[in-house]
Short mmCIF file of C-alpha atoms in Angstrom, two decimals:
data_model
loop_
_atom_site.label_atom_id
_atom_site.label_comp_id
_atom_site.label_asym_id
_atom_site.label_seq_id
_atom_site.Cartn_x
_atom_site.Cartn_y
_atom_site.Cartn_z
CA MET A 6 -1.59 -17.55 -9.58
CA THR A 7 1.83 -17.89 -7.99
CA SER A 8 4.64 -19.26 -10.13
CA SER A 9 8.37 -18.99 -10.72
CA ILE A 10 7.88 -16.65 -13.69
CA SER A 11 9.44 -13.18 -13.41
CA ILE A 12 6.80 -10.51 -13.78
CA LEU A 13 9.48 -8.24 -15.30
CA GLY A 14 9.94 -10.52 -18.31
CA SER A 15 13.46 -10.42 -19.72
CA ILE A 16 14.52 -7.45 -17.56
CA SER A 17 16.43 -8.32 -14.40
CA ARG A 18 15.29 -6.98 -11.07
CA GLU A 19 18.53 -5.05 -10.69
CA ASP A 20 18.15 -3.44 -14.13
CA PHE A 21 14.54 -2.49 -13.37
CA LEU A 22 15.46 -0.77 -10.11
CA ARG A 23 18.43 1.01 -11.68
CA ASP A 24 16.84 2.11 -14.97
CA TYR A 25 13.07 2.32 -14.44
CA TRP A 26 11.93 2.50 -10.81
CA GLN A 27 10.75 6.07 -10.15
CA LYS A 28 12.43 7.16 -13.41
CA LYS A 29 10.54 6.08 -16.53
CA PRO A 30 7.65 3.82 -17.59
CA LEU A 31 7.99 0.23 -18.72
CA LEU A 32 5.62 -1.94 -20.73
CA ILE A 33 6.02 -5.70 -20.25
CA ARG A 34 4.08 -7.77 -22.73
CA GLN A 35 2.74 -11.02 -21.29
CA ALA A 36 4.23 -10.46 -17.86
CA LEU A 37 1.72 -13.07 -16.68
CA PRO A 38 0.82 -15.18 -19.73
CA GLY A 39 -2.48 -16.98 -19.46
CA PHE A 40 -3.57 -14.82 -16.53
CA THR A 41 -7.16 -15.51 -15.48
CA PRO A 42 -8.72 -13.21 -12.84
CA PRO A 43 -10.18 -15.07 -9.85
CA LEU A 44 -13.30 -12.89 -9.81
CA ASP A 45 -15.55 -11.78 -12.63
CA ILE A 46 -17.16 -8.41 -13.34
CA ASP A 47 -20.41 -9.25 -11.53
CA GLU A 48 -18.49 -10.30 -8.42
CA LEU A 49 -16.51 -7.06 -8.53
CA ALA A 50 -19.74 -5.08 -8.76
CA GLY A 51 -21.08 -7.12 -5.85
CA LEU A 52 -18.20 -5.93 -3.69
CA ALA A 53 -19.18 -2.34 -4.49
CA LEU A 54 -22.55 -2.99 -2.83
CA GLU A 55 -20.90 -3.75 0.50
CA GLU A 56 -20.89 -1.13 3.27
CA THR A 57 -17.31 -1.90 4.32
CA VAL A 58 -15.78 -1.79 0.83
CA GLU A 59 -14.37 1.44 -0.63
CA SER A 60 -15.66 1.91 -4.17
CA ARG A 61 -16.26 4.65 -6.73
CA ILE A 62 -17.90 5.14 -10.11
CA VAL A 63 -16.75 7.79 -12.58
CA MET A 64 -19.03 8.89 -15.43
CA GLU A 65 -17.45 10.96 -18.17
CA GLN A 66 -20.83 12.57 -18.87
CA GLY A 67 -22.63 12.47 -15.56
CA PRO A 68 -26.23 13.54 -15.01
CA GLU A 69 -25.06 16.70 -13.25
CA ALA A 70 -21.52 17.39 -14.48
CA PRO A 71 -18.71 16.07 -16.65
CA TRP A 72 -16.41 13.51 -15.05
CA GLN A 73 -18.88 13.06 -12.21
CA LEU A 74 -17.71 11.01 -9.24
CA PHE A 75 -20.02 8.77 -7.19
CA ASN A 76 -18.89 7.07 -3.97
CA GLY A 77 -20.13 3.66 -2.82
CA PRO A 78 -21.64 1.63 -1.41
CA PHE A 79 -24.05 1.38 -4.33
CA GLU A 80 -27.50 -0.09 -4.81
CA GLU A 81 -28.12 -2.63 -7.56
CA ALA A 82 -30.56 -0.18 -9.10
CA PHE A 83 -27.71 2.30 -9.60
CA PHE A 84 -25.87 -0.19 -11.83
CA ASP A 85 -29.06 -0.86 -13.78
CA GLN A 86 -29.29 2.83 -14.68
CA LEU A 87 -25.73 3.22 -15.93
CA PRO A 88 -25.20 3.89 -19.65
CA ALA A 89 -23.71 1.29 -21.97
CA THR A 90 -20.42 3.17 -22.34
CA ASN A 91 -18.08 5.76 -20.83
CA TRP A 92 -18.06 4.94 -17.13
CA THR A 93 -15.68 3.19 -14.74
CA LEU A 94 -16.10 1.23 -11.51
CA LEU A 95 -13.15 1.23 -9.11
CA VAL A 96 -12.96 -1.04 -6.06
CA GLN A 97 -10.16 -0.40 -3.58
CA ALA A 98 -8.11 -2.91 -1.57
CA VAL A 99 -9.56 -6.05 -3.14
CA ASP A 100 -6.48 -7.93 -1.93
CA HIS A 101 -7.73 -7.31 1.62
CA LEU A 102 -10.92 -9.18 0.79
CA LEU A 103 -9.80 -12.04 -1.43
CA PRO A 104 -6.59 -14.00 -0.74
CA GLU A 105 -6.50 -15.08 -4.39
CA VAL A 106 -6.09 -11.44 -5.42
CA GLY A 107 -3.41 -10.85 -2.79
CA GLU A 108 -1.33 -13.68 -4.27
CA LEU A 109 -0.35 -11.32 -7.08
CA LEU A 110 1.81 -9.36 -4.63
CA GLN A 111 4.20 -12.28 -4.32
CA HIS A 112 5.46 -11.40 -7.80
CA PHE A 113 6.71 -8.05 -6.48
CA ASP A 114 9.16 -9.34 -3.86
CA PHE A 115 11.96 -7.30 -5.49
CA LEU A 116 10.41 -4.24 -3.82
CA PRO A 117 10.06 -3.56 -0.08
CA ARG A 118 6.86 -5.28 1.01
CA TRP A 119 6.04 -2.47 3.42
CA ARG A 120 5.83 -0.06 0.47
CA VAL A 121 2.79 -1.82 -1.03
CA ASP A 122 -0.51 -0.06 -0.44
CA ASP A 123 -3.17 -2.24 -2.05
CA ILE A 124 -4.59 -3.72 -5.24
CA MET A 125 -7.39 -1.70 -6.77
CA ILE A 126 -9.49 -3.35 -9.48
CA SER A 127 -11.36 -1.33 -12.08
CA TYR A 128 -13.97 -2.32 -14.65
CA ALA A 129 -15.03 -0.20 -17.59
CA PRO A 130 -17.24 -0.78 -20.64
CA PRO A 131 -16.08 0.71 -23.96
CA GLY A 132 -14.95 4.31 -23.56
CA GLY A 133 -14.75 4.04 -19.79
CA SER A 134 -11.98 6.14 -18.24
CA VAL A 135 -11.12 8.36 -15.28
CA GLY A 136 -9.51 10.99 -17.51
CA PRO A 137 -5.91 12.15 -17.90
CA HIS A 138 -4.32 12.41 -14.47
CA ILE A 139 -1.22 11.73 -12.38
CA ASP A 140 -0.52 9.75 -9.24
CA TYR A 141 2.02 10.71 -6.62
CA TYR A 142 3.06 7.08 -6.18
CA ASP A 143 4.39 4.20 -8.27
CA VAL A 144 1.82 1.90 -9.83
CA PHE A 145 1.84 -1.34 -11.81
CA LEU A 146 -1.19 -1.77 -14.10
CA LEU A 147 -2.01 -5.38 -14.96
CA GLN A 148 -4.55 -5.94 -17.69
CA ALA A 149 -6.68 -8.74 -16.27
CA SER A 150 -9.32 -9.08 -19.00
CA GLY A 151 -10.37 -7.27 -22.17
CA GLN A 152 -8.36 -4.46 -23.70
CA ARG A 153 -7.40 -0.99 -22.51
CA ARG A 154 -5.57 1.75 -24.38
CA TRP A 155 -2.96 3.60 -22.35
CA GLN A 156 -1.60 6.97 -23.45
CA LEU A 157 1.31 8.44 -21.51
CA GLY A 158 2.24 12.09 -21.40
CA GLN A 159 4.35 14.60 -19.55
CA PHE A 160 5.70 14.63 -16.02
CA CYS A 161 3.69 16.99 -13.82
CA ASP A 162 3.86 18.62 -10.39
CA GLU A 163 1.61 20.44 -7.96
CA SER A 164 1.52 23.53 -10.21
CA THR A 165 0.13 21.62 -13.20
CA PRO A 166 -3.35 23.05 -14.03
CA LEU A 167 -6.38 20.87 -13.21
CA ARG A 168 -9.99 21.06 -14.30
CA THR A 169 -12.22 22.99 -11.92
CA ASP A 170 -15.57 21.48 -12.97
CA THR A 171 -15.05 18.09 -11.31
CA ARG A 172 -13.95 16.63 -7.99
CA LEU A 173 -11.45 14.48 -9.87
CA LYS A 174 -7.93 15.81 -10.36
CA ILE A 175 -8.04 15.75 -14.15
CA LEU A 176 -5.38 17.58 -16.15
CA THR A 177 -6.46 20.49 -18.33
CA GLU A 178 -3.63 19.73 -20.75
CA PHE A 179 -2.43 16.26 -21.70
CA GLN A 180 0.65 16.05 -23.91
CA ALA A 181 0.29 12.54 -25.30
CA SER A 182 3.49 10.88 -26.48
CA PRO A 183 3.07 8.96 -29.79
CA GLU A 184 5.84 6.58 -28.68
CA MET A 185 3.93 5.67 -25.51
CA ASP A 186 0.49 4.80 -26.85
CA TRP A 187 -0.27 1.13 -26.25
CA VAL A 188 -3.21 -1.29 -26.18
CA LEU A 189 -2.82 -3.77 -23.33
CA GLU A 190 -4.10 -7.34 -23.60
CA PRO A 191 -4.72 -9.77 -20.71
CA GLY A 192 -1.42 -10.55 -18.97
CA ASP A 193 0.30 -7.33 -20.08
CA LEU A 194 1.81 -5.11 -17.36
CA LEU A 195 2.55 -1.38 -17.42
CA TYR A 196 4.73 0.31 -14.80
CA LEU A 197 4.30 4.05 -14.21
CA PRO A 198 6.60 6.19 -12.05
CA PRO A 199 5.10 8.94 -9.89
CA GLN A 200 3.81 12.15 -11.48
CA LEU A 201 3.74 10.85 -15.06
CA ALA A 202 0.50 11.85 -16.80
CA HIS A 203 -1.47 8.89 -18.08
CA TRP A 204 -4.87 8.22 -19.62
CA GLY A 205 -6.44 4.77 -19.82
CA THR A 206 -9.54 4.04 -21.92
CA SER A 207 -11.46 0.78 -22.16
CA LEU A 208 -11.75 -0.75 -25.63
CA SER A 209 -13.94 -3.75 -24.75
CA GLU A 210 -17.00 -4.89 -22.84
CA ASP A 211 -14.91 -6.95 -20.41
CA CYS A 212 -12.06 -4.55 -19.54
CA THR A 213 -10.71 -5.03 -16.02
CA THR A 214 -7.40 -3.64 -14.76
CA TRP A 215 -5.58 -4.45 -11.55
CA SER A 216 -3.61 -1.53 -10.09
CA VAL A 217 -0.84 -2.33 -7.61
CA GLY A 218 -0.18 0.96 -5.80
CA PHE A 219 2.66 1.82 -3.44
CA ARG A 220 2.77 3.96 -0.32
CA ALA A 221 4.62 7.29 -0.60
CA PRO A 222 4.23 9.48 2.50
CA SER A 223 4.43 13.19 1.76
CA ALA A 224 7.01 15.44 3.39
CA GLU A 225 4.16 16.99 5.37
CA GLU A 226 3.01 13.61 6.67
CA ALA A 227 6.56 12.58 7.57
CA LEU A 228 7.45 15.86 9.27
CA CYS A 229 4.22 16.17 11.26
CA GLY A 230 4.09 12.49 12.18
CA ALA A 231 7.73 12.22 13.24
CA ALA A 232 7.62 15.52 15.11
CA ASP A 233 4.53 14.46 17.08
CA PHE A 234 6.06 11.08 17.91
CA ILE A 235 9.43 12.49 18.95
CA GLY A 236 7.81 15.45 20.71
CA GLU A 237 6.14 13.11 23.20
CA ARG A 238 9.62 11.92 24.23
CA LEU A 239 11.34 15.30 24.62
CA LYS A 240 12.31 16.68 28.01
CA GLU A 241 10.89 19.87 29.46
CA ASP A 242 14.31 21.50 29.68
CA GLN A 243 15.01 21.15 25.95
CA ARG A 244 14.34 24.78 25.04
CA TYR A 245 15.50 27.67 22.90
CA THR A 246 18.56 29.26 24.51
CA ASP A 247 20.81 32.14 23.54
CA ALA A 248 23.79 32.21 25.89
CA ASP A 249 25.82 33.55 22.96
CA LEU A 250 23.53 36.61 22.61
CA THR A 251 25.22 39.86 21.56
CA LEU A 252 23.82 43.39 21.56
CA PRO A 253 21.04 43.46 18.91
CA ARG A 254 21.13 45.98 16.09
CA HIS A 255 17.40 46.62 16.68
CA PRO A 256 15.39 45.40 19.71
CA ALA A 257 12.62 43.94 17.49
CA GLU A 258 14.84 42.23 14.90
CA MET A 259 15.19 38.43 14.69
CA ASP A 260 18.69 38.11 13.28
CA ASP A 261 20.40 35.18 11.52
CA ALA A 262 21.89 33.98 14.78
CA ALA A 263 18.42 33.54 16.29
CA ILE A 264 17.23 31.47 13.33
CA GLN A 265 20.39 29.36 13.51
CA ARG A 266 19.75 28.66 17.19
CA LEU A 267 16.22 27.52 16.29
CA LYS A 268 17.58 25.24 13.56
CA ASN A 269 20.05 23.76 16.02
CA LEU A 270 17.26 23.12 18.53
CA LEU A 271 15.10 21.33 15.95
CA GLN A 272 17.99 19.35 14.46
CA THR A 273 19.08 18.19 17.90
CA ALA A 274 15.52 17.13 18.76
CA LEU A 275 15.06 15.24 15.47
CA ASP A 276 18.50 13.62 15.67
CA ASN A 277 17.06 10.62 17.46
CA PRO A 278 17.63 7.55 15.25
CA ALA A 279 15.74 5.21 17.57
CA ALA A 280 12.63 7.38 17.69
CA LEU A 281 12.73 8.01 13.92
CA SER A 282 13.08 4.29 13.23
CA GLU A 283 10.20 3.39 15.50
CA TRP A 284 7.92 6.13 14.13
CA PHE A 285 8.60 5.24 10.50
CA GLY A 286 8.08 1.52 11.07
CA ARG A 287 4.80 2.15 12.83
CA ALA A 288 3.61 4.68 10.24
CA ILE A 289 4.52 2.76 7.08
CA THR A 290 2.93 -0.50 8.29
CA GLN A 291 -0.25 1.14 9.56
CA THR A 292 -3.39 -0.57 8.32
CA LYS A 293 -5.17 1.08 5.39
CA TYR A 294 -8.50 1.00 7.23
CA GLU A 295 -9.17 1.61 10.91
CA ASP A 296 -11.19 -1.56 11.58
CA GLN A 297 -9.26 -3.80 9.22
CA LEU A 298 -7.83 -6.23 11.78
CA LEU A 299 -10.02 -8.97 13.23
CA PRO A 300 -8.49 -10.16 16.54
CA PRO A 301 -9.71 -13.41 18.11
CA GLU A 302 -12.66 -13.16 20.50
CA GLN A 303 -10.46 -14.41 23.35
CA PRO A 304 -6.73 -13.61 23.52
CA TRP A 305 -4.50 -16.56 22.80
CA GLN A 306 -2.05 -17.93 25.33
CA GLN A 307 0.94 -20.22 24.85
CA GLU A 308 -1.26 -23.20 25.76
CA GLN A 309 -3.34 -22.67 22.59
CA LEU A 310 -0.23 -22.73 20.41
CA GLU A 311 0.91 -25.94 22.04
CA ALA A 312 -2.53 -27.49 21.58
CA LEU A 313 -2.52 -26.44 17.94
CA LEU A 314 0.71 -28.39 17.42
CA ARG A 315 -0.56 -31.51 19.17
CA PHE A 316 -3.33 -32.02 16.62
CA ALA A 317 -1.42 -30.82 13.53
CA ALA A 318 0.18 -32.92 10.82
CA PRO A 319 3.89 -32.43 10.04
CA ASN A 320 4.44 -29.32 7.90
CA GLN A 321 0.75 -28.42 8.07
CA VAL A 322 0.01 -24.72 7.54
CA LEU A 323 -1.41 -23.43 10.82
CA LEU A 324 -1.19 -19.64 10.60
CA ALA A 325 -1.34 -17.05 7.81
CA VAL A 326 -0.71 -13.33 7.48
CA ALA A 327 -4.03 -11.51 7.42
CA GLU A 328 -5.01 -10.02 4.06
CA GLY A 329 -3.74 -6.45 3.93
CA SER A 330 -1.48 -6.79 6.98
CA ARG A 331 2.07 -5.48 6.79
CA LEU A 332 5.06 -6.91 8.62
CA ALA A 333 8.50 -5.31 8.59
CA PHE A 334 11.61 -5.15 10.74
CA ARG A 335 14.58 -2.89 11.36
CA ALA A 336 17.90 -4.12 12.69
CA ALA A 337 20.33 -1.26 13.30
CA ALA A 338 22.80 0.16 15.77
CA GLU A 339 20.02 2.04 17.55
CA GLY A 340 17.91 -1.06 18.10
CA ARG A 341 15.87 -3.91 16.62
CA TRP A 342 12.12 -3.68 16.04
CA LEU A 343 9.41 -5.86 14.60
CA PHE A 344 6.59 -3.79 13.06
CA ALA A 345 3.12 -5.05 12.26
CA ASP A 346 0.07 -2.99 11.33
CA GLY A 347 1.19 0.14 13.16
CA GLU A 348 2.57 -1.59 16.27
CA ALA A 349 6.21 -2.07 17.27
CA TRP A 350 8.08 -4.51 19.50
CA CYS A 351 11.77 -4.71 20.34
CA TYR A 352 13.51 -8.06 19.95
CA PRO A 353 16.99 -9.45 20.80
CA ALA A 354 19.69 -10.14 18.21
CA SER A 355 19.30 -13.87 18.84
CA LEU A 356 15.89 -13.75 17.11
CA GLN A 357 17.12 -12.06 13.92
CA GLY A 358 16.84 -15.16 11.74
CA TRP A 359 13.38 -16.01 13.08
CA ILE A 360 12.19 -12.42 12.53
CA GLU A 361 13.41 -12.43 8.94
CA ASN A 362 11.58 -15.69 8.25
CA LEU A 363 8.45 -14.30 9.88
CA CYS A 364 8.48 -11.21 7.64
CA GLN A 365 9.33 -13.20 4.51
CA GLN A 366 6.52 -15.75 4.61
CA PHE A 367 2.78 -15.51 4.09
CA THR A 368 1.93 -18.80 5.84
CA PHE A 369 3.48 -20.63 8.79
CA ASP A 370 3.64 -24.36 9.36
CA THR A 371 4.15 -26.58 12.39
CA GLN A 372 7.94 -26.34 12.17
CA PHE A 373 7.87 -22.55 12.30
CA ILE A 374 5.63 -22.54 15.38
CA LYS A 375 7.73 -25.22 17.10
CA LEU A 376 10.77 -23.02 16.57
CA ALA A 377 8.91 -20.02 17.98
CA LEU A 378 7.98 -21.92 21.14
CA GLN A 379 11.65 -22.59 21.88
CA SER A 380 12.10 -18.97 22.96
CA PRO A 381 9.94 -16.92 25.35
CA GLU A 382 10.60 -13.79 23.27
CA SER A 383 9.49 -15.31 19.95
CA THR A 384 6.51 -16.96 21.64
CA ALA A 385 5.42 -13.60 23.02
CA LEU A 386 5.80 -11.91 19.62
CA LEU A 387 3.83 -14.63 17.85
CA LEU A 388 1.01 -14.30 20.39
CA GLN A 389 1.02 -10.51 19.97
CA LEU A 390 0.56 -10.88 16.22
CA ILE A 391 -2.27 -13.38 16.64
CA ASN A 392 -4.04 -11.37 19.32
CA GLN A 393 -4.06 -8.15 17.31
CA GLY A 394 -5.29 -9.95 14.18
CA SER A 395 -2.14 -9.69 12.03
CA LEU A 396 -1.98 -13.51 11.90
CA TYR A 397 -4.93 -15.88 11.83
CA LEU A 398 -5.84 -19.53 11.42
CA PRO A 399 -6.51 -20.32 7.72
CA ASP A 400 -9.32 -22.65 8.81
CA GLU A 401 -11.20 -19.53 9.89
CA ALA A 402 -10.92 -17.90 6.46
CA ASP A 403 -14.63 -18.27 5.64
CA GLU A 404 -15.61 -16.60 8.91
CA ARG A 405 -13.10 -13.80 8.26
CA GLY A 406 -14.49 -13.23 4.78
CA GLN A 407 -18.01 -12.86 6.12
CA ALA A 408 -16.82 -10.41 8.79
CA LEU A 409 -14.85 -8.32 6.27
CA HIS A 410 -17.89 -8.08 4.02
#
């Protein structure tokens, strides 16, 4: 699936970020010409039978209500009872399960890798849809097989009315734009910025769509998460004070000066660049699912890395980033951190080049590991990543797949 082709077609990466990212939609015809999905519809449905896989089915006319939502895992008998039209199967985080699906993400290296959430794959027979709705995050929609009609509408916000007769957040009013009404063929790609109303409908028996979604923490999540993290590091004597107190106009009144003192207290507490950096790196790389990582049965030591090299061919791939794992780094005046799947480690400036290579690659060969073993700090970091399951031996891929399923 990987190639040198630009998934943005004739548009440069710089132009896309300046003119489209989080601003307006973009349709790219034949972004991936000749694209062939590595799994078929039956295999996708098979994933929805698994206990550890997040899946949903939406029926426009359900047995109990319109736009009825069913959550997996499903039984085969459930699929046998589905109508011939007007339903959709959605399977979340398929890139965590199949490396071939995750390869698509390499085409999006013009965006921060830590922003990627997952690849959801949907299948729908003719008429299948999840209704007109919005997402609060950016999404790229790749038509993998069959045809789907996409209608785009208005930008919405939290006050936009939603239907009350379904658990789905379906818009009560959809203002379709005639200029943004397209039928996507295999290989076509549609980018949608956050909060733009859209409505996709299957036009064929073999319609599958891959949705590349991006993480967008809410202000509530950021404020509560950062405050909790920083709060654990505050000192007992950091308190509200009012040494500048003057005679109050009324003994029960909280005046503007009191509120300003409170603001100053909170701003001083939050003005901790190191703590903010560490919290954000941990939060944004956190695994999507709690039990996603599969650490080795016995923790690795340096001796195992050395033994791995002794029996390896030159330039042989020995380690790989686990499907769904996120690696990131921050190098700033307040410190240097490597982040991986919600964990954080400090590293010295001398390792900056090695850290950048680590976070850039998806696989690691003998030369990379030899370089890591030249420094105690990089050796320790590599072992940390292996022992928490962020990196693994590709030779164990079959065993990992069975465990994930």
